[in-house]
PDB file of C-alpha atoms and ligand atoms in Angstrom:
ATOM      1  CA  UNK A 687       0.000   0.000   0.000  1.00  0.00           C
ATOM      2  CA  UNK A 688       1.801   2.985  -0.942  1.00  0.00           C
ATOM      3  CA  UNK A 689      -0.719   5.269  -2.823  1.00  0.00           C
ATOM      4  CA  UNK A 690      -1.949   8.525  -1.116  1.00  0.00           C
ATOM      5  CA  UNK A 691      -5.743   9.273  -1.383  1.00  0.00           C
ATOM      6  CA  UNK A 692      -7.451  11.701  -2.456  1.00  0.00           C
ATOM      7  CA  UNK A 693      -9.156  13.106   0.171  1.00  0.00           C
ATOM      8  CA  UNK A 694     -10.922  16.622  -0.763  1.00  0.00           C
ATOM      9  CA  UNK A 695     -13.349  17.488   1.027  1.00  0.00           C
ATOM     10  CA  UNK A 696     -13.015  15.171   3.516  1.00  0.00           C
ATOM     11  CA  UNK A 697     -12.892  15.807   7.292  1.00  0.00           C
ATOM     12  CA  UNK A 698      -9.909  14.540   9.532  1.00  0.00           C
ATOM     13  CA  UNK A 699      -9.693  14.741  12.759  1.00  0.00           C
ATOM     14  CA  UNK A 700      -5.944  13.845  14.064  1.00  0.00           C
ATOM     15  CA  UNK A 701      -4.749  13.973  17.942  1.00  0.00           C
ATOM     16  CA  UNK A 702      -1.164  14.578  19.226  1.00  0.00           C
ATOM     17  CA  UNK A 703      -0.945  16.762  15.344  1.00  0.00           C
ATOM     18  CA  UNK A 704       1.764  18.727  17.415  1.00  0.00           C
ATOM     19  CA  UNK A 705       4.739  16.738  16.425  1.00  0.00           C
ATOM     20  CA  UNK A 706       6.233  13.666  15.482  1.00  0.00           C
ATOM     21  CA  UNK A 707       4.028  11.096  13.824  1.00  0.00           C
ATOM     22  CA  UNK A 708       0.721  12.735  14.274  1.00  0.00           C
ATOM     23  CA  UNK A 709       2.208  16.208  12.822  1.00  0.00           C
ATOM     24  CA  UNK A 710       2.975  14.622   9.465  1.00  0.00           C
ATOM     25  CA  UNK A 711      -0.110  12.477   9.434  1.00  0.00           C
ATOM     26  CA  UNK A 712      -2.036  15.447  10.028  1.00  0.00           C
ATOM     27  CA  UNK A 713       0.115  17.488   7.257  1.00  0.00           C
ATOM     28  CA  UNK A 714      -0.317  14.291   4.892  1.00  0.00           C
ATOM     29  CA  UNK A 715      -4.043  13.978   4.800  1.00  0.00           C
ATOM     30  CA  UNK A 716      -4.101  18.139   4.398  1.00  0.00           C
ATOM     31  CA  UNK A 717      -2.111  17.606   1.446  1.00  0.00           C
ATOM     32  CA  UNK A 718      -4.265  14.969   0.148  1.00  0.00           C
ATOM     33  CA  UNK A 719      -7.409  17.423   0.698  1.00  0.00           C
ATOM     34  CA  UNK A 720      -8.684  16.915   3.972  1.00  0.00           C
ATOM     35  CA  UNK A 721      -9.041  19.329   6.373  1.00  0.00           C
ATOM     36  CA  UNK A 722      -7.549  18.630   9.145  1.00  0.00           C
ATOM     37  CA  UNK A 723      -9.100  18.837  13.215  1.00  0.00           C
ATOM     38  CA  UNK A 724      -5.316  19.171  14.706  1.00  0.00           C
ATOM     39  CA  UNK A 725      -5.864  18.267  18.341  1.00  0.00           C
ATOM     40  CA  UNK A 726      -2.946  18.686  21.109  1.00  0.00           C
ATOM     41  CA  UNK A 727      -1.773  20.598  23.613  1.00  0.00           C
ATOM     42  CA  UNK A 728       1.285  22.616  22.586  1.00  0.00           C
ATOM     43  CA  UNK A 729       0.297  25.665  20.754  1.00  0.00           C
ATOM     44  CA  UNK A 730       3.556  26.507  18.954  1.00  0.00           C
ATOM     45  CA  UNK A 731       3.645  23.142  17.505  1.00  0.00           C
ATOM     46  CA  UNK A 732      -0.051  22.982  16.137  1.00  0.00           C
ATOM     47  CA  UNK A 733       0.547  26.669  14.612  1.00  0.00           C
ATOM     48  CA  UNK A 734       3.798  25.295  13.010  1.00  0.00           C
ATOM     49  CA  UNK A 735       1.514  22.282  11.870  1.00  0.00           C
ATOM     50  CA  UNK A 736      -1.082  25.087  10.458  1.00  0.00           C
ATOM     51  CA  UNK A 737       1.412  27.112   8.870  1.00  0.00           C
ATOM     52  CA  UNK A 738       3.007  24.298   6.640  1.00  0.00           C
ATOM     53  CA  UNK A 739      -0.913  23.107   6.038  1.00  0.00           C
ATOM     54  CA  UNK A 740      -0.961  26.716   4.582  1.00  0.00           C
ATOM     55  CA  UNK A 741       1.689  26.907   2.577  1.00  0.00           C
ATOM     56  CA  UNK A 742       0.866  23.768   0.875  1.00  0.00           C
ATOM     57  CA  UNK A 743      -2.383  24.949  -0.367  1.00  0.00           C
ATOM     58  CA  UNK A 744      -4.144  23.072   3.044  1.00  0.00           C
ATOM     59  CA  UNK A 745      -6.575  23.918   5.931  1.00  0.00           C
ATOM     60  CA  UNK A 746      -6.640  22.863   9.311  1.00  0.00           C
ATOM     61  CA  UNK A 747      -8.592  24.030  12.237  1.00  0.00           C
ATOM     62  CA  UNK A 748      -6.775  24.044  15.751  1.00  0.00           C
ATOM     63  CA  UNK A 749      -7.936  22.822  18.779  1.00  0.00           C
ATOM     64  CA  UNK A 750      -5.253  23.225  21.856  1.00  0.00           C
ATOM     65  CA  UNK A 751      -6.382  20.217  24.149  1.00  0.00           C
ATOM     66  CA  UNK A 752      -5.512  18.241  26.910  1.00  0.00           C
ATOM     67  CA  UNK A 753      -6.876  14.753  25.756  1.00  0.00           C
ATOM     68  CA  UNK A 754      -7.000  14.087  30.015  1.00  0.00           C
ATOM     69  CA  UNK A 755     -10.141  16.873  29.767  1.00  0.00           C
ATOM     70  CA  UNK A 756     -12.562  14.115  29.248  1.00  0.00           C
ATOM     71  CA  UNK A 757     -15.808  16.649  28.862  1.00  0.00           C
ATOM     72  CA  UNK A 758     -13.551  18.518  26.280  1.00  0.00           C
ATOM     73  CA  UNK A 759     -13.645  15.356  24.050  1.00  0.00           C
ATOM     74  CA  UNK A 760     -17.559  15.085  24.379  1.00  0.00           C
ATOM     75  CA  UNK A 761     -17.786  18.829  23.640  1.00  0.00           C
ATOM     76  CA  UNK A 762     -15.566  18.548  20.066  1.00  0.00           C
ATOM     77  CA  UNK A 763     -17.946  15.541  18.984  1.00  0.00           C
ATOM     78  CA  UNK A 764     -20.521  18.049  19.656  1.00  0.00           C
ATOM     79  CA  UNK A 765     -19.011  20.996  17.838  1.00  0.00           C
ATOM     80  CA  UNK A 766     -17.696  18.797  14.825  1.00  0.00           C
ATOM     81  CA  UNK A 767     -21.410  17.909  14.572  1.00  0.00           C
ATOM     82  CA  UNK A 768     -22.360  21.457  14.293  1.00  0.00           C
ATOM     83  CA  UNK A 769     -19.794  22.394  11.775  1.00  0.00           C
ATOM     84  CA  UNK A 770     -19.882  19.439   9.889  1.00  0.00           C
ATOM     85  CA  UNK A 771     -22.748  17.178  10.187  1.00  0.00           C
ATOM     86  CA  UNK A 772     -19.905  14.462   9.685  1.00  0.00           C
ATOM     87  CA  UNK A 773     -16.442  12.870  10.328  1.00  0.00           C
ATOM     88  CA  UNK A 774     -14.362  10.839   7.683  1.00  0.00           C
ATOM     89  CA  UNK A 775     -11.353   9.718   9.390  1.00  0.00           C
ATOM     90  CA  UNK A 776     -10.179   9.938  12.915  1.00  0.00           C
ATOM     91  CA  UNK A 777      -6.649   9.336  13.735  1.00  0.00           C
ATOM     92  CA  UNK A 778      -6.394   8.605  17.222  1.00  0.00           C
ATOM     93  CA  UNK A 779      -2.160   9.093  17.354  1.00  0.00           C
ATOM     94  CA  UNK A 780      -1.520  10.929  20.618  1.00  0.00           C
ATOM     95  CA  UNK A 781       0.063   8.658  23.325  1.00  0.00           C
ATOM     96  CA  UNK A 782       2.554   9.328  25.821  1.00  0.00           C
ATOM     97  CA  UNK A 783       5.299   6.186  27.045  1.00  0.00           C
ATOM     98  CA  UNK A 784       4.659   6.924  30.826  1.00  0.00           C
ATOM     99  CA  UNK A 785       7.861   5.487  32.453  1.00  0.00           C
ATOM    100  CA  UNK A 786       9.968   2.147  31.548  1.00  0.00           C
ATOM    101  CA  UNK A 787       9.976   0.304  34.873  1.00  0.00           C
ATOM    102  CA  UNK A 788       9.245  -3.102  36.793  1.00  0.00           C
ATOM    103  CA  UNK A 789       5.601  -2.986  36.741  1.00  0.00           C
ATOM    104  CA  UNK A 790       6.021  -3.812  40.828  1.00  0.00           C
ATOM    105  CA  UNK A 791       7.563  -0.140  40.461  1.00  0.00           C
ATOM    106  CA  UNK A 792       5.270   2.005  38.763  1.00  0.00           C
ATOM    107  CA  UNK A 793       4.038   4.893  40.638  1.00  0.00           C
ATOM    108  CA  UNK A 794      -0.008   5.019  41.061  1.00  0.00           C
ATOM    109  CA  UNK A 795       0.125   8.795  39.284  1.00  0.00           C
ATOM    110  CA  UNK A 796       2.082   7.459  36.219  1.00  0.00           C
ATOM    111  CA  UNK A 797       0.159   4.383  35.925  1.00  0.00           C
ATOM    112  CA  UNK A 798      -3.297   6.485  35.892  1.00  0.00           C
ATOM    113  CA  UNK A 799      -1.916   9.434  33.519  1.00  0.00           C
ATOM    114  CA  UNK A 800      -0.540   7.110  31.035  1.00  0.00           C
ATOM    115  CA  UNK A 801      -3.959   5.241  30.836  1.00  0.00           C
ATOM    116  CA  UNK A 802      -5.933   7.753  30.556  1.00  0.00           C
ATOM    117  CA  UNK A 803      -4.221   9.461  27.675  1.00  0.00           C
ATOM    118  CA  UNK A 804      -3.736   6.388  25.852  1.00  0.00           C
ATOM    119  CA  UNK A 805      -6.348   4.334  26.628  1.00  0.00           C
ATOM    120  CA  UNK A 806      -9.319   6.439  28.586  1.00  0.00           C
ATOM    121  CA  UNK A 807      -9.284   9.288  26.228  1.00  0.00           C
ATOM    122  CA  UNK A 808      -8.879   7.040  23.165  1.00  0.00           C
ATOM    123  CA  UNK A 809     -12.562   5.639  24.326  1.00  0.00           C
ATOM    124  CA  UNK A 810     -14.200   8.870  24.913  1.00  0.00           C
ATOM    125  CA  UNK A 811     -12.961  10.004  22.025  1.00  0.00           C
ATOM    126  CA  UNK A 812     -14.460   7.076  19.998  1.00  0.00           C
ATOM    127  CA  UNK A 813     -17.355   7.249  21.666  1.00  0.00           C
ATOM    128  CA  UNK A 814     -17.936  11.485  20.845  1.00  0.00           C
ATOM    129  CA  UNK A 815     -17.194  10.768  17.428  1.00  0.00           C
ATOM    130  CA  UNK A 816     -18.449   7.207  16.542  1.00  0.00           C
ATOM    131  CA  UNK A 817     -21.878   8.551  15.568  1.00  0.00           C
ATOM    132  CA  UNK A 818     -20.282  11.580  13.143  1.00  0.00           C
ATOM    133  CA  UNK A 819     -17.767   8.559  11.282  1.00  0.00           C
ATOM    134  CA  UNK A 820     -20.988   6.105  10.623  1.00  0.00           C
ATOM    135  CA  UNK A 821     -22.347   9.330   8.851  1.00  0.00           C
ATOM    136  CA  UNK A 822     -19.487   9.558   6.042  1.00  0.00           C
ATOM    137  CA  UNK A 823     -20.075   7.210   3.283  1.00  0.00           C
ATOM    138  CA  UNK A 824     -16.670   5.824   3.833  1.00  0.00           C
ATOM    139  CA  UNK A 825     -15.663   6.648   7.709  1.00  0.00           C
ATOM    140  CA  UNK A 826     -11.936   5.441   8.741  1.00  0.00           C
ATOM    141  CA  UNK A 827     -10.640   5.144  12.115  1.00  0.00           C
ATOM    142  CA  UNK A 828      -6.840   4.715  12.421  1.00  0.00           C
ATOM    143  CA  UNK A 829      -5.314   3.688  15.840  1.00  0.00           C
ATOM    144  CA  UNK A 830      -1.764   3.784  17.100  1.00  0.00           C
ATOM    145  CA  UNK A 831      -0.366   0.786  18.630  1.00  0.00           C
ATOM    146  CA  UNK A 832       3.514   0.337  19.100  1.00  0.00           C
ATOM    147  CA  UNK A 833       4.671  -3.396  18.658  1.00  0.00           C
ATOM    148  CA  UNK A 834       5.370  -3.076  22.843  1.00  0.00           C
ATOM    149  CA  UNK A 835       1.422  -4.182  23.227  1.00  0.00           C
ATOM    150  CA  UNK A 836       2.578  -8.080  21.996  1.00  0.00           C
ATOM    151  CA  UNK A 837       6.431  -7.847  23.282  1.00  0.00           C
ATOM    152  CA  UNK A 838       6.018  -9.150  26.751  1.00  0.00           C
ATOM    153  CA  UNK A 839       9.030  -7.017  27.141  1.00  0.00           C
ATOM    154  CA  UNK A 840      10.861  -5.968  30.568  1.00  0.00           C
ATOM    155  CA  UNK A 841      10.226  -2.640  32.212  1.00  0.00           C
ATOM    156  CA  UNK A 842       7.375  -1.660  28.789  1.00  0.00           C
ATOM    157  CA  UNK A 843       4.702  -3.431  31.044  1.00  0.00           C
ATOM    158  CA  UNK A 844       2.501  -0.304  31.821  1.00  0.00           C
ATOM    159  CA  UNK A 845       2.590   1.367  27.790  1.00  0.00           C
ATOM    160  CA  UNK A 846       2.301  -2.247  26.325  1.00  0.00           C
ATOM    161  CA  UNK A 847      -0.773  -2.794  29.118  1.00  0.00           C
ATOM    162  CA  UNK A 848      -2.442   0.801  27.342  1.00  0.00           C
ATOM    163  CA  UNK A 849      -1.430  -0.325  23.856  1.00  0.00           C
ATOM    164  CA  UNK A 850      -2.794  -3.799  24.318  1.00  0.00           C
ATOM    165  CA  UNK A 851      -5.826  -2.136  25.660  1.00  0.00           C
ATOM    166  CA  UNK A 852      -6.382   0.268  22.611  1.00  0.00           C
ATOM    167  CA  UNK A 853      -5.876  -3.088  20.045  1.00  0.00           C
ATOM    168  CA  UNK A 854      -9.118  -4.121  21.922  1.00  0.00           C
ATOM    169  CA  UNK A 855     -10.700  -1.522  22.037  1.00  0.00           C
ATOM    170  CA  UNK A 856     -10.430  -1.028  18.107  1.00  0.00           C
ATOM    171  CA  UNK A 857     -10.892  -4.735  17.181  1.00  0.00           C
ATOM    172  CA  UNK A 858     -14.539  -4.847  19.052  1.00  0.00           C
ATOM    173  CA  UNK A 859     -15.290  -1.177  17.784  1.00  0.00           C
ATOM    174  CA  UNK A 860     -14.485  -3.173  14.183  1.00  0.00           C
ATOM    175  CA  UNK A 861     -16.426  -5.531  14.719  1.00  0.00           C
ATOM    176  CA  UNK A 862     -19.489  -3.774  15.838  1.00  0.00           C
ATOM    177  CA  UNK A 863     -19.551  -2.061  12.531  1.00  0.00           C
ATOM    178  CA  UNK A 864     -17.999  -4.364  10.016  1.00  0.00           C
ATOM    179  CA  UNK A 865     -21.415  -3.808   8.399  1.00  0.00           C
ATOM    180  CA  UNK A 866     -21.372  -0.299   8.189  1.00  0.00           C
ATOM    181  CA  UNK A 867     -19.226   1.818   5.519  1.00  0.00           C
ATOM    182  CA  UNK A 868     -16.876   2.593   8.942  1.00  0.00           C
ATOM    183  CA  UNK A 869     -13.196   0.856   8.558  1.00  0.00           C
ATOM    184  CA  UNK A 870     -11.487   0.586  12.173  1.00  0.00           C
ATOM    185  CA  UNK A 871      -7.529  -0.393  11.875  1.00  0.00           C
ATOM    186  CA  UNK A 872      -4.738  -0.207  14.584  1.00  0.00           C
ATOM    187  CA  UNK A 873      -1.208   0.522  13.128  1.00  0.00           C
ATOM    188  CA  UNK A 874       2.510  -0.245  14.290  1.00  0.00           C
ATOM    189  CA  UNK A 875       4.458   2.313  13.232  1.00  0.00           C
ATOM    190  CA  UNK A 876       7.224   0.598  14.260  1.00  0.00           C
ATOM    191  CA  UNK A 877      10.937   2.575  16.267  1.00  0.00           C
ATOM    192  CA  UNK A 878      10.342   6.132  14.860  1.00  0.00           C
ATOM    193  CA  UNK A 879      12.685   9.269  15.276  1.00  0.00           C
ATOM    194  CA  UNK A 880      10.677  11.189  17.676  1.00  0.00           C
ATOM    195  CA  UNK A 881      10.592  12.774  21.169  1.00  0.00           C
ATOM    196  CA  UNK A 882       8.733   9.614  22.634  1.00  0.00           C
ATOM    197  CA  UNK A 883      11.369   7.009  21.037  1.00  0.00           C
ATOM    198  CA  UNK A 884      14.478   9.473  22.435  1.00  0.00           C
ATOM    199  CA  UNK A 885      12.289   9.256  25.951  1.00  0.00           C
ATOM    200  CA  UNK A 886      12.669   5.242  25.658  1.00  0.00           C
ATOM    201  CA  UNK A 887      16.071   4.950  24.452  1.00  0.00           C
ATOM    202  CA  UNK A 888      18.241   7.734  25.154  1.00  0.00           C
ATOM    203  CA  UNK A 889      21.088   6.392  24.094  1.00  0.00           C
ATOM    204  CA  UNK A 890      20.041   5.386  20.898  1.00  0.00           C
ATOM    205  CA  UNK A 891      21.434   7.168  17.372  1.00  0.00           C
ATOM    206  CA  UNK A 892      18.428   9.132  15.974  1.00  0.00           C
ATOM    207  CA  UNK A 893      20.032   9.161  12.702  1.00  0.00           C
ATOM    208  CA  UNK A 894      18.965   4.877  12.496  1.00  0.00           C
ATOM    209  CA  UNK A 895      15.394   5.967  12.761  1.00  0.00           C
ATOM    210  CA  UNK A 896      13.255   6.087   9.949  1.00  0.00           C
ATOM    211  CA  UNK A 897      11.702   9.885   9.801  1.00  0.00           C
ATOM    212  CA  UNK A 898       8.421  10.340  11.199  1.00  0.00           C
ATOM    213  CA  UNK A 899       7.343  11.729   7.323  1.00  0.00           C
ATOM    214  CA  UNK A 900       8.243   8.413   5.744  1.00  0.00           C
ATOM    215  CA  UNK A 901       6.269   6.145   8.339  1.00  0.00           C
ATOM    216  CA  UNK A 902       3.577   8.575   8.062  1.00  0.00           C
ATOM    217  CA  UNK A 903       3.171   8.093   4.114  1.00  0.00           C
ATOM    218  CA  UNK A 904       2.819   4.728   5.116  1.00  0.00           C
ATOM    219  CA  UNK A 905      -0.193   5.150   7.348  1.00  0.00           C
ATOM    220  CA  UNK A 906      -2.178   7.414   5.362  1.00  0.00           C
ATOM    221  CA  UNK A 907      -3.390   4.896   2.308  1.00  0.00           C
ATOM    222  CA  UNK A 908      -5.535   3.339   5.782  1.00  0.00           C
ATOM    223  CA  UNK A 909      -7.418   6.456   4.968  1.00  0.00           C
ATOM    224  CA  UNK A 910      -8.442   6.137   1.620  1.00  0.00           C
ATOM    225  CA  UNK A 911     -12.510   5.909   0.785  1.00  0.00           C
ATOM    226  CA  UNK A 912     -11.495   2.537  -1.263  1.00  0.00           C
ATOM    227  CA  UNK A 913     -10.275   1.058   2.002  1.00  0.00           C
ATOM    228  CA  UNK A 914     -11.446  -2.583   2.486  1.00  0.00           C
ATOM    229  CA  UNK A 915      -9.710  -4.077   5.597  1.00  0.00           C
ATOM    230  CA  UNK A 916     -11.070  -3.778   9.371  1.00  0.00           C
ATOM    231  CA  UNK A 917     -10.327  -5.044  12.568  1.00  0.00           C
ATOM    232  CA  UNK A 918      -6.407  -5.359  11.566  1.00  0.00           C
ATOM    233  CA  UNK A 919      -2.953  -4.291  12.800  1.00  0.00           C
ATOM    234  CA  UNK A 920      -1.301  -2.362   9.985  1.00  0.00           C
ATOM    235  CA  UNK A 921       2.771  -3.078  10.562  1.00  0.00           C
ATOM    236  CA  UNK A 922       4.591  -0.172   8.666  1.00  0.00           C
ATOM    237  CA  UNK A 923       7.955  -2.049   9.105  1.00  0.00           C
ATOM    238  CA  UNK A 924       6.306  -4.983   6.606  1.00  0.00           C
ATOM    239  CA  UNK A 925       3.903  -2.286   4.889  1.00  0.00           C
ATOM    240  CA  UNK A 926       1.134  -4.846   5.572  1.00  0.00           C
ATOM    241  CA  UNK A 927      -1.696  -5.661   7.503  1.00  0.00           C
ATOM    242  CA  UNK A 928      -1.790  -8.340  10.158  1.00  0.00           C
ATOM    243  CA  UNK A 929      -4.479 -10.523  10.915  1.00  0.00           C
ATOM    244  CA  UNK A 930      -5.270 -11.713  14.871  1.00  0.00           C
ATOM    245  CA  UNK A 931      -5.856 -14.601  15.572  1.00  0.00           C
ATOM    246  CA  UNK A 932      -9.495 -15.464  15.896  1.00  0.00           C
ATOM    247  CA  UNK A 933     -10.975 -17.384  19.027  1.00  0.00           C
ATOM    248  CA  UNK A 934     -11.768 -20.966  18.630  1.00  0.00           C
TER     249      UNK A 934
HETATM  250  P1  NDP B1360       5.539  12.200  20.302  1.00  0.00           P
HETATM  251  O1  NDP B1360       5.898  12.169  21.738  1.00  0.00           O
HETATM  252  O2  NDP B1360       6.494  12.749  19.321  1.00  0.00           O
HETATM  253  O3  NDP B1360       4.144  12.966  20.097  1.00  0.00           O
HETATM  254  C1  NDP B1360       3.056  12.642  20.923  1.00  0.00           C
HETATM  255  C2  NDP B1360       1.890  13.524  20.575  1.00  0.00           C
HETATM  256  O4  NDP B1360       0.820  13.238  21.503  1.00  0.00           O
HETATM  257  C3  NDP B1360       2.223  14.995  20.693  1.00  0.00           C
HETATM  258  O5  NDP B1360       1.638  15.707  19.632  1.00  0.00           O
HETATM  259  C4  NDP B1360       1.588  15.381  22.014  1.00  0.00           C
HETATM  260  O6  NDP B1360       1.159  16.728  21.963  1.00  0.00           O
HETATM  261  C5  NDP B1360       0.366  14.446  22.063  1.00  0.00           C
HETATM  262  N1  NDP B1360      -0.106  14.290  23.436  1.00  0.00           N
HETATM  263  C6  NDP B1360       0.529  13.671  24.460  1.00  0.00           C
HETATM  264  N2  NDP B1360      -0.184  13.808  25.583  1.00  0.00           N
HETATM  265  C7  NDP B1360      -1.304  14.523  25.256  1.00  0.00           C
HETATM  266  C8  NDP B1360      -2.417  15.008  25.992  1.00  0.00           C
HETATM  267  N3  NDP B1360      -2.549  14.798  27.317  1.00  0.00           N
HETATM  268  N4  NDP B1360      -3.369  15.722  25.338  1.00  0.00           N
HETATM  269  C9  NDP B1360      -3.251  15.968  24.013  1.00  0.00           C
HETATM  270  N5  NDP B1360      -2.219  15.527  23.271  1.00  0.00           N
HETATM  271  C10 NDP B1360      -1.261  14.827  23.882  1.00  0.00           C
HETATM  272  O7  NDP B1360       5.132  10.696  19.924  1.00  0.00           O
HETATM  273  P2  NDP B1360       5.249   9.857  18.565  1.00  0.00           P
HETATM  274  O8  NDP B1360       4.972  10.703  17.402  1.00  0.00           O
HETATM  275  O9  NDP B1360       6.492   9.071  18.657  1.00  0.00           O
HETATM  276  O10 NDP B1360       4.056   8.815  18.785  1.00  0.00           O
HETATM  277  C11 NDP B1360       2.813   8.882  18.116  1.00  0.00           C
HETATM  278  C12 NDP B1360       2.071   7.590  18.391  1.00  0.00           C
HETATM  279  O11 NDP B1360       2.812   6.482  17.865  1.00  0.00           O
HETATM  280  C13 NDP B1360       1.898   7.303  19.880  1.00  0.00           C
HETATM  281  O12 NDP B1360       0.613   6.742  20.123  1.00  0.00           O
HETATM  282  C14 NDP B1360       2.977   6.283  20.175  1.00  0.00           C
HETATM  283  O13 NDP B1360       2.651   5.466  21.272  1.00  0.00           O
HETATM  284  C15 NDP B1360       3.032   5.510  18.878  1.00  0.00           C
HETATM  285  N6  NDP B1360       4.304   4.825  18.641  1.00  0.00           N
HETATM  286  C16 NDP B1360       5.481   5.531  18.458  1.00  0.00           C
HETATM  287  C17 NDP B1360       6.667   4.854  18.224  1.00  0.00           C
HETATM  288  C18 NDP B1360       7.972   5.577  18.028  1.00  0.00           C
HETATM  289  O14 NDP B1360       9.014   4.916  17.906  1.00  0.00           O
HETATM  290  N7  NDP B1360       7.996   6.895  17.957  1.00  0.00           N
HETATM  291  C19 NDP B1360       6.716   3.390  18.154  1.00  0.00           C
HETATM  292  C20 NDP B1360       5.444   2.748  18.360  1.00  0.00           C
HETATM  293  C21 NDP B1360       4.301   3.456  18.587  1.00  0.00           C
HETATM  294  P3  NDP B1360       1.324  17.784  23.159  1.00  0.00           P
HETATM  295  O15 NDP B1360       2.486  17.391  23.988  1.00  0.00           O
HETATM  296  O16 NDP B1360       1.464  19.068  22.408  1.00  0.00           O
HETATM  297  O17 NDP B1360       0.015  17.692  23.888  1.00  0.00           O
END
């Protein structure tokens, strides 16, 4: 899947748009016609976002959020409605690592924060928005995973635990509307050169990392109208999508 859609006149609503993966997601699917609902909390970096979106010929409307304000969420469902009537794709991208640690270790504050952005918020957020995606004729929801939720891997217990949690969350969601013109995926984006991946592994090179542009050119074909797949786990590493393995 490489092609990029064409998405004009097309709604997108994008979280964590203030840098890193989200940012060029957000910039990609403005380029490809959409305009873009850029949702975080830094200002700077969403204006940044909005300038570029500019420049290119885009538009974007900013909404400076903390994704921990759970009302907020209901009230941008609400005011998407009234602008809109609609939403075509949601990209729920904005997650935050929390702390590497023995999970006997993790404070009670970090373990709450780091669900509630990645997991609790991810919820509401479907939940203010699932009744604006089921009225686009072709309504995509893309998820973030990491490859952590299936490691099993030392000291990633608590983000694998919220990434795990979001997989499920999307799979059921998929599966609730498989007969609907709504497509729900979850992606790995796989080690990216960003401020989260330089928070897990300081001492790694940043210059090995694939650029958070590239992997996002890889996620946006998940929003294209002509879209089959649901219910998957889109690995950007294999530029494929995964199937789970269904109970017996
Ligand atoms: P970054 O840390 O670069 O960006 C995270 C984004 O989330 C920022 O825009 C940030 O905006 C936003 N965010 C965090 N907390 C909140 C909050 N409380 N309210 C609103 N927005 C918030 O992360 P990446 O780009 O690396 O990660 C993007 C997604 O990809 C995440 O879900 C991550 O788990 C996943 N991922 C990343 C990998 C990597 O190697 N980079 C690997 C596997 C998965 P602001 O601070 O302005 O609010």
């Amino acid at each position: 899947m490489t092609t990029i859609p064409d998405l004009s006149g097309r709604i997108a609503l994008v979280t964590g748009a203030s840098r890193g993966i989200g940012y060029h997601l957000a910039k990609g699917l403005a380029g490809a016609g959409a305009h873009v609902i850029a949702v975080a909390r830094t200002v700077g970096g969403l204006e940044e976002l909005d300038d570029a979106i500019k420049a290119a010929g885009g538009q974007a409307t900013l909404v400076p959020l903390d994704l921990t304000d759970m009302p907020a969420i209901d009230r941008l469902g609400a005011v998407i409605f009234e602008r809109w009537g609609k939403l075509d794709i949601l990209v729920a991208n904005a997650g935050i690592l929390g702390v590497l640690s023995p999970v006997g270790h993790i404070e009670a504050k970090t373990f709450e924060k780091t669900m509630a952005v990645n997991v609790t918020s991810t919820w509401r957020l479907i939940r203010s928005v699932d009744p604006l995606l089921r009225k686009s004729d072709a309504g995509r929801a893309i998820l973030l995973s990491s490859g952590a939720a299936h490691s099993g891997r030392a000291f990633w217990g608590l983000y694998a635990a919220s990434k795990a949690a979001l997989e499920a969350l999307a799979r059921s969601w998929a599966d609730e509307t498989k007969n609907t013109p709504l497509r729900v995926n979850s992606v790995n984006p796989g080690a990216t050169r960003t401020a989260m991946r330089a928070q897990a592994m300081p001492g790694e090179d940043p210059a090995t990392l694939p650029d958070p542009a590239e992997v996002a050119a890889k996620i946006l074909p998940l929003a294209s109208p002509s879209l089959t797949e649901t219910g998957l786990l889109f690995d950007v590493r294999e530029n494929r999508f995964l199937h789970y393995r269904r109970p017996e």
